[in-house]
Amino acid sequence: MAVELGYSPEVDDLVKRTTAFIHEVVLPIENANDGDITAAGGDDLRRDLNRQAKELGIFAPHAPVELGGHGLSMSDRVPVFEAGGYSTFGPAALHIGAPDEGNVHMLAHIADDEQKLKYLAPLANGDVRSAFAMTEPAPGAGSDPNQLRTEATKVDGGWKINGEKRFITGAEGAGFYIIMARTAGAPGDRGGATMFLAPGDTPGIEVTRHIHTTDRAMIGGHCEVRFTDVFVPDADVLGEVDQGYRYAQVRLGPARMTHVMRWLGVAVRCHEVAVDYVAHRNGFGGTLGDLGMIQQMVADNEIDLAASRALLVKACYELDQGRHASSETSIAKTFAAEAYSRIVDRSIQMCGGLGVSDDLPLARLQRELRPFRIYDGPSEVHRWALARRAVGRARKSRTSTQQGENA
Ligand SMILES: Cc1cc2nc3c(=O)[nH]c(=O)nc-3n(C[C@H](O)[C@H](O)[C@H](O)COP(=O)(O)OP(=O)(O)OC[C@H]3O[C@@H](n4cnc5c(N)ncnc54)[C@H](O)[C@@H]3O)c2cc1C
């Protein structure tokens, strides 16, 4: 049976309208502000662009239909998020950016009816932003989430949370937090984490510092946050106690893939800028685009784009079948994050001096893209997980063969 790789007319139409909005409205604002979304207006800009996106019927394509979205499957998100990601302001404009989009996905799957009303509905509608608080300063949770140290202790009617987090995207001004905290075991143990929902103005939540990173297109910064005796009622425990790591998987796989989709838009944009440059820049009796070494870079960009897209489509297909797709999402995320870095770097090289100048967007797009090889699992962690699974399979298969021989 042939695998269907095309999209429905509705999705094609959504891509077309999203592309028009991004090029006509969003991109000029991004370029006029050198890609700095805070300087461009931050939340005020986001609300204005969200309103326009709603009027055009292209807002929150991933959100459930009953909450005003299009309810797109993971596979159908691929071309729409790519179109939205073409501008670094696109994700905020369409409300498809991290961490909100991943949080909408997770709440739609795990939250109970009351939590959906209180947290998911305003988030899906863009009334509030949210934050996902997992990473901690050393020696706490980072690449190894089992190092989780933030603690939740049971009190009358709920839980009290104490601990410190860092790199929490969107924490400044977040309407609510999803907090990962330890409810059982000790740092280093597998399991024992729980997810809690807490409004941003809950007493005891304090944004202590903005960490300045290379990127400028996410609202609310990447922050250090302290939790001091933060009270969360039982009703705001997300899912079951001690099941936080299991729920994190519901969020992490799809959230990784939507990052790959959005950054694909940026990689395509870098490639287009470079190809346009070499197609017209004269020299050596023709244009740069006629030279073999330039053609190799153009071709390698095409190969990296096509391979990233293919791995993404495969991983999304698996997720849509209801599978965890741990290996597929790790492969797609690792390959794409590194391929996009190569694409931006080659694009800069092809554009010569202009490539590293502010006259073209390439240098700042490289700064936006670089952290993607670290968040959502550094490349090394995905390789470690992939290799561990492969070696584990080989051991298991030898053991079962030996058992068969001995039987
Ligand atoms: C821009 C940005 C936004 C972020 N947003 C959020 C957010 O909203 N919420 C949140 O909770 N976190 C967020 N993070 C944190 C991010 O998830 C962590 O940075 C990431 O998990 C790595 O953890 P760490 O920084 O503590 O690095 P460490 O755990 O200290 O690792 C450092 C390096 O060691 C290497 N390494 C790690 N493990 C292995 C291994 N098993 N084998 C080989 N090498 C290894 C890798 O190269 C890794 O980069 C964000 C980070 C950034 C940069």
GROMACS .gro file of C-alpha atoms and ligand atoms in nm:
model
  460
    1MET     CA    1   0.000   0.000   0.000
    2ALA     CA    2   0.135   0.343  -0.094
    3VAL     CA    3   0.195   0.588   0.193
    4GLU     CA    4   0.008   0.916   0.141
    5LEU     CA    5   0.255   1.204   0.170
    6GLY     CA    6   0.029   1.481   0.038
    7TYR     CA    7  -0.195   1.711   0.242
    8SER     CA    8  -0.567   1.776   0.227
    9PRO     CA    9  -0.695   2.086   0.041
   10GLU     CA   10  -0.783   2.237   0.384
   11VAL     CA   11  -0.423   2.202   0.507
   12ASP     CA   12  -0.284   2.333   0.177
   13ASP     CA   13  -0.516   2.633   0.208
   14LEU     CA   14  -0.406   2.694   0.569
   15VAL     CA   15  -0.042   2.685   0.459
   16LYS     CA   16  -0.116   2.937   0.183
   17ARG     CA   17  -0.293   3.179   0.415
   18THR     CA   18  -0.030   3.135   0.688
   19THR     CA   19   0.249   3.205   0.438
   20ALA     CA   20   0.076   3.523   0.320
   21PHE     CA   21   0.029   3.651   0.677
   22ILE     CA   22   0.389   3.575   0.770
   23HIS     CA   23   0.533   3.747   0.460
   24GLU     CA   24   0.301   4.047   0.448
   25VAL     CA   25   0.254   4.124   0.819
   26VAL     CA   26   0.496   3.942   1.050
   27LEU     CA   27   0.827   3.939   0.861
   28PRO     CA   28   0.840   4.318   0.812
   29ILE     CA   29   0.798   4.368   1.189
   30GLU     CA   30   1.070   4.111   1.266
   31ASN     CA   31   1.311   4.271   1.020
   32ALA     CA   32   1.239   4.625   1.139
   33ASN     CA   33   1.329   4.518   1.494
   34ASP     CA   34   1.636   4.305   1.411
   35GLY     CA   35   1.453   4.000   1.541
   36ASP     CA   36   1.417   4.132   1.899
   37ILE     CA   37   1.059   4.057   1.999
   38THR     CA   38   1.079   4.240   2.332
   39ALA     CA   39   1.195   4.558   2.158
   40ALA     CA   40   0.915   4.510   1.905
   41GLY     CA   41   0.650   4.521   2.180
   42GLY     CA   42   0.658   4.184   2.355
   43ASP     CA   43   0.315   4.081   2.481
   44ASP     CA   44   0.141   4.386   2.327
   45LEU     CA   45   0.271   4.284   1.984
   46ARG     CA   46   0.178   3.920   2.046
   47ARG     CA   47  -0.181   4.014   2.135
   48ASP     CA   48  -0.214   4.235   1.828
   49LEU     CA   49  -0.075   3.967   1.594
   50ASN     CA   50  -0.291   3.700   1.762
   51ARG     CA   51  -0.599   3.914   1.697
   52GLN     CA   52  -0.508   3.948   1.330
   53ALA     CA   53  -0.437   3.575   1.302
   54LYS     CA   54  -0.777   3.500   1.455
   55GLU     CA   55  -0.952   3.729   1.208
   56LEU     CA   56  -0.776   3.543   0.926
   57GLY     CA   57  -0.874   3.204   1.071
   58ILE     CA   58  -0.514   3.084   1.102
   59PHE     CA   59  -0.467   3.113   1.482
   60ALA     CA   60  -0.352   2.816   1.695
   61PRO     CA   61  -0.381   2.547   1.425
   62HIS     CA   62  -0.278   2.276   1.673
   63ALA     CA   63  -0.531   2.363   1.948
   64PRO     CA   64  -0.848   2.153   1.989
   65VAL     CA   65  -1.133   2.266   1.761
   66GLU     CA   66  -1.368   2.318   2.060
   67LEU     CA   67  -1.114   2.569   2.197
   68GLY     CA   68  -1.088   2.772   1.878
   69GLY     CA   69  -0.805   2.589   1.703
   70HIS     CA   70  -0.793   2.370   1.392
   71GLY     CA   71  -0.712   2.048   1.582
   72LEU     CA   72  -0.441   1.953   1.333
   73SER     CA   73  -0.270   1.615   1.369
   74MET     CA   74   0.108   1.609   1.414
   75SER     CA   75   0.150   1.522   1.044
   76ASP     CA   76  -0.069   1.812   0.931
   77ARG     CA   77   0.119   2.054   1.157
   78VAL     CA   78   0.440   1.998   0.959
   79PRO     CA   79   0.379   2.232   0.661
   80VAL     CA   80   0.175   2.483   0.864
   81PHE     CA   81   0.436   2.523   1.140
   82GLU     CA   82   0.711   2.539   0.878
   83ALA     CA   83   0.526   2.827   0.712
   84GLY     CA   84   0.476   2.996   1.051
   85GLY     CA   85   0.839   2.940   1.152
   86TYR     CA   86   0.970   3.122   0.845
   87SER     CA   87   0.970   3.434   1.063
   88THR     CA   88   1.111   3.406   1.415
   89PHE     CA   89   0.808   3.614   1.527
   90GLY     CA   90   0.570   3.373   1.349
   91PRO     CA   91   0.534   3.127   1.639
   92ALA     CA   92   0.427   3.406   1.878
   93ALA     CA   93   0.196   3.558   1.613
   94LEU     CA   94   0.015   3.229   1.550
   95HIS     CA   95   0.044   3.109   1.912
   96ILE     CA   96   0.238   2.801   1.803
   97GLY     CA   97   0.561   2.878   1.991
   98ALA     CA   98   0.735   2.706   2.280
   99PRO     CA   99   0.648   2.648   2.556
  100ASP     CA  100   0.276   2.731   2.504
  101GLU     CA  101   0.215   2.500   2.211
  102GLY     CA  102   0.365   2.199   2.395
  103ASN     CA  103   0.170   2.289   2.709
  104VAL     CA  104  -0.158   2.308   2.511
  105HIS     CA  105  -0.080   1.963   2.372
  106MET     CA  106  -0.007   1.817   2.715
  107LEU     CA  107  -0.303   1.976   2.894
  108ALA     CA  108  -0.539   1.859   2.618
  109HIS     CA  109  -0.420   1.503   2.686
  110ILE     CA  110  -0.379   1.500   3.064
  111ALA     CA  111  -0.575   1.779   3.237
  112ASP     CA  112  -0.914   1.702   3.396
  113ASP     CA  113  -1.225   1.900   3.300
  114GLU     CA  114  -1.180   2.165   3.569
  115GLN     CA  115  -0.814   2.215   3.483
  116LYS     CA  116  -0.903   2.243   3.116
  117LEU     CA  117  -1.146   2.521   3.197
  118LYS     CA  118  -0.910   2.702   3.434
  119TYR     CA  119  -0.578   2.661   3.249
  120LEU     CA  120  -0.615   2.513   2.900
  121ALA     CA  121  -0.900   2.733   2.769
  122PRO     CA  122  -0.729   3.070   2.837
  123LEU     CA  123  -0.397   2.934   2.713
  124ALA     CA  124  -0.540   2.793   2.390
  125ASN     CA  125  -0.711   3.127   2.326
  126GLY     CA  126  -0.390   3.326   2.382
  127ASP     CA  127  -0.534   3.514   2.682
  128VAL     CA  128  -0.231   3.402   2.884
  129ARG     CA  129   0.115   3.257   2.829
  130SER     CA  130   0.256   2.965   3.026
  131ALA     CA  131   0.588   2.821   3.144
  132PHE     CA  132   0.717   2.467   3.181
  133ALA     CA  133   0.955   2.442   3.476
  134MET     CA  134   1.176   2.136   3.474
  135THR     CA  135   1.546   2.233   3.447
  136GLU     CA  136   1.737   2.322   3.764
  137PRO     CA  137   2.079   2.462   3.852
  138ALA     CA  138   2.347   2.195   3.916
  139PRO     CA  139   2.332   1.951   4.081
  140GLY     CA  140   1.961   1.938   3.989
  141ALA     CA  141   1.773   1.824   3.678
  142GLY     CA  142   1.928   1.909   3.341
  143SER     CA  143   2.011   1.658   3.070
  144ASP     CA  144   1.938   1.396   3.335
  145PRO     CA  145   1.584   1.469   3.457
  146ASN     CA  146   1.623   1.209   3.734
  147GLN     CA  147   1.843   1.459   3.920
  148LEU     CA  148   1.524   1.650   4.006
  149ARG     CA  149   1.561   1.829   4.342
  150THR     CA  150   1.264   2.066   4.362
  151GLU     CA  151   1.048   1.908   4.626
  152ALA     CA  152   0.674   1.894   4.685
  153THR     CA  153   0.562   1.788   5.030
  154LYS     CA  154   0.208   1.688   5.120
  155VAL     CA  155   0.018   1.933   5.340
  156ASP     CA  156  -0.348   1.968   5.433
  157GLY     CA  157  -0.551   2.008   5.109
  158GLY     CA  158  -0.254   2.017   4.874
  159TRP     CA  159   0.123   2.041   4.836
  160LYS     CA  160   0.403   2.284   4.924
  161ILE     CA  161   0.676   2.327   4.665
  162ASN     CA  162   1.032   2.441   4.733
  163GLY     CA  163   1.323   2.458   4.492
  164GLU     CA  164   1.499   2.646   4.215
  165LYS     CA  165   1.467   2.626   3.838
  166ARG     CA  166   1.659   2.783   3.553
  167PHE     CA  167   1.619   2.848   3.179
  168ILE     CA  168   1.242   2.863   3.223
  169THR     CA  169   1.120   3.013   2.895
  170GLY     CA  170   0.845   3.269   2.923
  171ALA     CA  171   0.852   3.273   3.305
  172GLU     CA  172   0.835   3.654   3.328
  173GLY     CA  173   0.467   3.738   3.287
  174ALA     CA  174   0.349   3.376   3.257
  175GLY     CA  175  -0.019   3.329   3.344
  176PHE     CA  176   0.063   2.990   3.494
  177TYR     CA  177   0.341   2.739   3.544
  178ILE     CA  178   0.362   2.365   3.501
  179ILE     CA  179   0.611   2.267   3.771
  180MET     CA  180   0.797   1.936   3.785
  181ALA     CA  181   0.871   1.848   4.147
  182ARG     CA  182   0.983   1.541   4.334
  183THR     CA  183   0.714   1.374   4.544
  184ALA     CA  184   0.898   1.046   4.610
  185GLY     CA  185   1.252   0.907   4.617
  186ALA     CA  186   1.579   1.101   4.610
  187PRO     CA  187   1.769   1.293   4.340
  188GLY     CA  188   1.912   1.039   4.097
  189ASP     CA  189   1.623   0.794   4.142
  190ARG     CA  190   1.413   0.706   3.841
  191GLY     CA  191   1.051   0.815   3.884
  192GLY     CA  192   0.896   0.996   4.179
  193ALA     CA  193   0.811   1.324   4.002
  194THR     CA  194   0.474   1.497   3.984
  195MET     CA  195   0.346   1.786   3.768
  196PHE     CA  196   0.172   2.078   3.935
  197LEU     CA  197  -0.026   2.368   3.789
  198ALA     CA  198   0.020   2.706   3.957
  199PRO     CA  199  -0.099   3.055   3.854
  200GLY     CA  200   0.197   3.287   3.794
  201ASP     CA  201   0.095   3.515   4.081
  202THR     CA  202   0.090   3.236   4.342
  203PRO     CA  203   0.271   3.358   4.656
  204GLY     CA  204   0.622   3.212   4.674
  205ILE     CA  205   0.692   3.211   4.299
  206GLU     CA  206   0.973   3.454   4.221
  207VAL     CA  207   1.157   3.522   3.895
  208THR     CA  208   1.506   3.593   4.029
  209ARG     CA  209   1.702   3.652   3.706
  210HIS     CA  210   1.681   3.666   3.327
  211ILE     CA  211   1.957   3.455   3.176
  212HIS     CA  212   2.081   3.629   2.862
  213THR     CA  213   2.107   3.375   2.582
  214THR     CA  214   2.182   3.414   2.211
  215ASP     CA  215   1.817   3.424   2.100
  216ARG     CA  216   1.577   3.722   2.101
  217ALA     CA  217   1.247   3.589   1.968
  218MET     CA  218   1.082   3.438   2.275
  219ILE     CA  219   0.866   3.651   2.504
  220GLY     CA  220   0.921   3.640   2.881
  221GLY     CA  221   1.290   3.542   2.869
  222HIS     CA  222   1.469   3.233   2.992
  223CYS     CA  223   1.458   3.279   3.365
  224GLU     CA  224   1.581   3.157   3.697
  225VAL     CA  225   1.281   3.098   3.921
  226ARG     CA  226   1.264   3.029   4.293
  227PHE     CA  227   0.975   2.845   4.459
  228THR     CA  228   0.938   2.910   4.833
  229ASP     CA  229   0.656   2.726   5.008
  230VAL     CA  230   0.438   2.752   4.697
  231PHE     CA  231   0.099   2.606   4.788
  232VAL     CA  232  -0.076   2.403   4.517
  233PRO     CA  233  -0.419   2.258   4.601
  234ASP     CA  234  -0.484   1.889   4.526
  235ALA     CA  235  -0.716   1.998   4.243
  236ASP     CA  236  -0.416   2.145   4.057
  237VAL     CA  237  -0.206   1.829   4.051
  238LEU     CA  238  -0.175   1.748   3.680
  239GLY     CA  239  -0.252   1.380   3.630
  240GLU     CA  240  -0.152   1.131   3.898
  241VAL     CA  241   0.103   1.182   4.174
  242ASP     CA  242   0.447   1.031   4.100
  243GLN     CA  243   0.367   0.996   3.728
  244GLY     CA  244   0.535   1.320   3.613
  245TYR     CA  245   0.807   1.159   3.403
  246ARG     CA  246   0.550   0.950   3.219
  247TYR     CA  247   0.343   1.262   3.141
  248ALA     CA  248   0.656   1.451   3.037
  249GLN     CA  249   0.690   1.201   2.754
  250VAL     CA  250   0.343   1.302   2.628
  251ARG     CA  251   0.479   1.655   2.591
  252LEU     CA  252   0.842   1.604   2.497
  253GLY     CA  253   0.814   1.392   2.180
  254PRO     CA  254   0.557   1.614   2.004
  255ALA     CA  255   0.718   1.935   2.138
  256ARG     CA  256   1.052   1.825   1.991
  257MET     CA  257   0.888   1.772   1.654
  258THR     CA  258   0.712   2.109   1.651
  259HIS     CA  259   1.050   2.272   1.721
  260VAL     CA  260   1.187   2.083   1.420
  261MET     CA  261   0.894   2.214   1.212
  262ARG     CA  262   0.935   2.579   1.314
  263TRP     CA  263   1.313   2.579   1.270
  264LEU     CA  264   1.267   2.414   0.932
  265GLY     CA  265   1.103   2.741   0.826
  266VAL     CA  266   1.411   2.935   0.939
  267ALA     CA  267   1.648   2.692   0.762
  268VAL     CA  268   1.449   2.725   0.438
  269ARG     CA  269   1.463   3.102   0.470
  270CYS     CA  270   1.844   3.103   0.518
  271HIS     CA  271   1.885   2.877   0.216
  272GLU     CA  272   1.661   3.102   0.002
  273VAL     CA  273   1.860   3.412   0.100
  274ALA     CA  274   2.188   3.242   0.006
  275VAL     CA  275   2.065   3.094  -0.323
  276ASP     CA  276   1.927   3.432  -0.426
  277TYR     CA  277   2.264   3.589  -0.347
  278VAL     CA  278   2.479   3.339  -0.540
  279ALA     CA  279   2.236   3.334  -0.834
  280HIS     CA  280   2.294   3.708  -0.889
  281ARG     CA  281   2.642   3.787  -0.754
  282ASN     CA  282   2.872   3.822  -1.054
  283GLY     CA  283   3.235   3.709  -1.069
  284PHE     CA  284   3.480   3.480  -1.246
  285GLY     CA  285   3.306   3.524  -1.580
  286GLY     CA  286   2.960   3.430  -1.453
  287THR     CA  287   2.783   3.420  -1.117
  288LEU     CA  288   2.892   3.254  -0.791
  289GLY     CA  289   2.612   3.004  -0.845
  290ASP     CA  290   2.799   2.867  -1.149
  291LEU     CA  291   3.100   2.767  -0.937
  292GLY     CA  292   3.136   2.406  -0.827
  293MET     CA  293   3.222   2.472  -0.463
  294ILE     CA  294   2.923   2.705  -0.426
  295GLN     CA  295   2.702   2.450  -0.601
  296GLN     CA  296   2.815   2.189  -0.350
  297MET     CA  297   2.698   2.409  -0.062
  298VAL     CA  298   2.365   2.475  -0.235
  299ALA     CA  299   2.317   2.103  -0.299
  300ASP     CA  300   2.418   2.006   0.056
  301ASN     CA  301   2.160   2.253   0.191
  302GLU     CA  302   1.895   2.094  -0.032
  303ILE     CA  303   1.994   1.748   0.093
  304ASP     CA  304   1.987   1.855   0.460
  305LEU     CA  305   1.645   2.019   0.415
  306ALA     CA  306   1.496   1.717   0.238
  307ALA     CA  307   1.640   1.467   0.488
  308SER     CA  308   1.521   1.672   0.788
  309ARG     CA  309   1.172   1.697   0.641
  310ALA     CA  310   1.157   1.323   0.568
  311LEU     CA  311   1.265   1.225   0.921
  312LEU     CA  312   1.014   1.474   1.064
  313VAL     CA  313   0.729   1.336   0.856
  314LYS     CA  314   0.814   0.979   0.963
  315ALA     CA  315   0.830   1.070   1.334
  316CYS     CA  316   0.497   1.260   1.313
  317TYR     CA  317   0.336   0.966   1.137
  318GLU     CA  318   0.442   0.741   1.427
  319LEU     CA  319   0.312   0.989   1.686
  320ASP     CA  320  -0.021   1.011   1.501
  321GLN     CA  321  -0.048   0.631   1.527
  322GLY     CA  322  -0.044   0.679   1.906
  323ARG     CA  323   0.308   0.541   1.947
  324HIS     CA  324   0.574   0.697   2.173
  325ALA     CA  325   0.812   0.718   1.876
  326SER     CA  326   1.102   0.779   2.117
  327SER     CA  327   1.366   0.672   1.866
  328GLU     CA  328   1.202   0.840   1.566
  329THR     CA  329   1.169   1.173   1.748
  330SER     CA  330   1.527   1.151   1.881
  331ILE     CA  331   1.659   1.079   1.531
  332ALA     CA  332   1.459   1.360   1.369
  333LYS     CA  333   1.544   1.612   1.642
  334THR     CA  334   1.918   1.536   1.647
  335PHE     CA  335   1.957   1.525   1.271
  336ALA     CA  336   1.750   1.837   1.205
  337ALA     CA  337   1.907   2.051   1.480
  338GLU     CA  338   2.254   1.974   1.339
  339ALA     CA  339   2.145   1.995   0.974
  340TYR     CA  340   1.987   2.340   1.030
  341SER     CA  341   2.313   2.458   1.191
  342ARG     CA  342   2.502   2.340   0.883
  343ILE     CA  343   2.251   2.510   0.652
  344VAL     CA  344   2.275   2.847   0.826
  345ASP     CA  345   2.654   2.827   0.838
  346ARG     CA  346   2.682   2.742   0.466
  347SER     CA  347   2.432   3.016   0.384
  348ILE     CA  348   2.644   3.271   0.571
  349GLN     CA  349   2.955   3.149   0.388
  350MET     CA  350   2.789   3.182   0.048
  351CYS     CA  351   2.689   3.543   0.118
  352GLY     CA  352   3.044   3.654   0.201
  353GLY     CA  353   3.076   3.969   0.414
  354LEU     CA  354   2.704   4.036   0.397
  355GLY     CA  355   2.648   3.694   0.554
  356VAL     CA  356   2.793   3.809   0.887
  357SER     CA  357   2.647   4.160   0.866
  358ASP     CA  358   2.317   4.297   0.991
  359ASP     CA  359   2.216   4.375   0.630
  360LEU     CA  360   2.103   4.014   0.595
  361PRO     CA  361   1.917   3.819   0.867
  362LEU     CA  362   2.154   3.519   0.854
  363ALA     CA  363   2.385   3.605   1.145
  364ARG     CA  364   2.098   3.670   1.384
  365LEU     CA  365   1.910   3.360   1.263
  366GLN     CA  366   2.221   3.157   1.345
  367ARG     CA  367   2.208   3.297   1.700
  368GLU     CA  368   1.838   3.203   1.725
  369LEU     CA  369   1.897   2.851   1.603
  370ARG     CA  370   2.206   2.753   1.803
  371PRO     CA  371   2.033   2.669   2.133
  372PHE     CA  372   1.814   2.409   1.956
  373ARG     CA  373   2.104   2.161   1.971
  374ILE     CA  374   2.084   2.192   2.353
  375TYR     CA  375   1.719   2.225   2.457
  376ASP     CA  376   1.466   1.947   2.410
  377GLY     CA  377   1.755   1.714   2.481
  378PRO     CA  378   2.114   1.789   2.373
  379SER     CA  379   2.228   1.589   2.067
  380GLU     CA  380   2.453   1.378   2.290
  381VAL     CA  381   2.162   1.272   2.512
  382HIS     CA  382   1.956   1.161   2.211
  383ARG     CA  383   2.253   0.966   2.072
  384TRP     CA  384   2.311   0.811   2.415
  385ALA     CA  385   1.944   0.702   2.433
  386LEU     CA  386   1.944   0.567   2.076
  387ALA     CA  387   2.264   0.369   2.129
  388ARG     CA  388   2.147   0.233   2.464
  389ARG     CA  389   1.828   0.103   2.303
  390ALA     CA  390   2.014  -0.053   2.009
  391VAL     CA  391   2.272  -0.225   2.233
  392GLY     CA  392   1.994  -0.335   2.469
  393ARG     CA  393   1.805  -0.492   2.177
  394ALA     CA  394   2.117  -0.676   2.065
  395ARG     CA  395   2.178  -0.813   2.417
  396LYS     CA  396   1.816  -0.919   2.450
  397SER     CA  397   1.816  -1.093   2.115
  398ARG     CA  398   2.140  -1.285   2.197
  399THR     CA  399   1.996  -1.388   2.537
  400SER     CA  400   1.673  -1.514   2.381
  401THR     CA  401   1.869  -1.701   2.108
  402GLN     CA  402   2.083  -1.868   2.374
  403GLN     CA  403   1.774  -1.956   2.576
  404GLY     CA  404   1.626  -2.109   2.261
  405GLU     CA  405   1.945  -2.313   2.201
  406ASN     CA  406   1.951  -2.433   2.562
  407ALA     CA  407   1.583  -2.530   2.562
  408LIG     C1  408   1.709   2.878   2.517
  408LIG     C2  409   1.673   2.770   2.616
  408LIG     C3  410   1.542   2.755   2.657
  408LIG     C4  411   1.508   2.658   2.753
  408LIG     N1  412   1.379   2.649   2.799
  408LIG     C5  413   1.350   2.563   2.901
  408LIG     C6  414   1.218   2.560   2.959
  408LIG     O1  415   1.127   2.634   2.918
  408LIG     N2  416   1.196   2.475   3.062
  408LIG     C7  417   1.292   2.392   3.110
  408LIG     O2  418   1.262   2.318   3.203
  408LIG     N3  419   1.417   2.393   3.058
  408LIG     C8  420   1.449   2.476   2.955
  408LIG     N4  421   1.576   2.480   2.902
  408LIG     C9  422   1.678   2.395   2.959
  408LIG    C10  423   1.723   2.281   2.870
  408LIG     O3  424   1.623   2.183   2.865
  408LIG    C11  425   1.856   2.230   2.928
  408LIG     O4  426   1.952   2.330   2.901
  408LIG    C12  427   1.900   2.097   2.870
  408LIG     O5  428   1.815   1.994   2.915
  408LIG    C13  429   2.043   2.063   2.913
  408LIG     O6  430   2.057   2.070   3.051
  408LIG     P1  431   2.176   2.158   3.114
  408LIG     O7  432   2.175   2.293   3.053
  408LIG     O8  433   2.167   2.148   3.261
  408LIG     O9  434   2.309   2.087   3.063
  408LIG     P2  435   2.389   1.969   3.133
  408LIG    O10  436   2.295   1.863   3.180
  408LIG    O11  437   2.483   2.026   3.232
  408LIG    O12  438   2.471   1.910   3.008
  408LIG    C14  439   2.578   1.983   2.947
  408LIG    C15  440   2.624   1.912   2.821
  408LIG    O13  441   2.673   1.783   2.855
  408LIG    C16  442   2.654   1.693   2.746
  408LIG     N5  443   2.580   1.574   2.794
  408LIG    C17  444   2.472   1.570   2.876
  408LIG     N6  445   2.429   1.444   2.893
  408LIG    C18  446   2.510   1.365   2.820
  408LIG    C19  447   2.515   1.223   2.794
  408LIG     N7  448   2.426   1.138   2.849
  408LIG     N8  449   2.615   1.178   2.715
  408LIG    C20  450   2.707   1.263   2.661
  408LIG     N9  451   2.705   1.395   2.680
  408LIG    C21  452   2.609   1.446   2.758
  408LIG    C22  453   2.573   1.768   2.641
  408LIG    O14  454   2.661   1.818   2.541
  408LIG    C23  455   2.514   1.885   2.719
  408LIG    O15  456   2.487   1.998   2.635
  408LIG    C24  457   1.610   2.573   2.804
  408LIG    C25  458   1.742   2.588   2.759
  408LIG    C26  459   1.774   2.685   2.668
  408LIG    C27  460   1.917   2.699   2.625
   0.00000   0.00000   0.00000
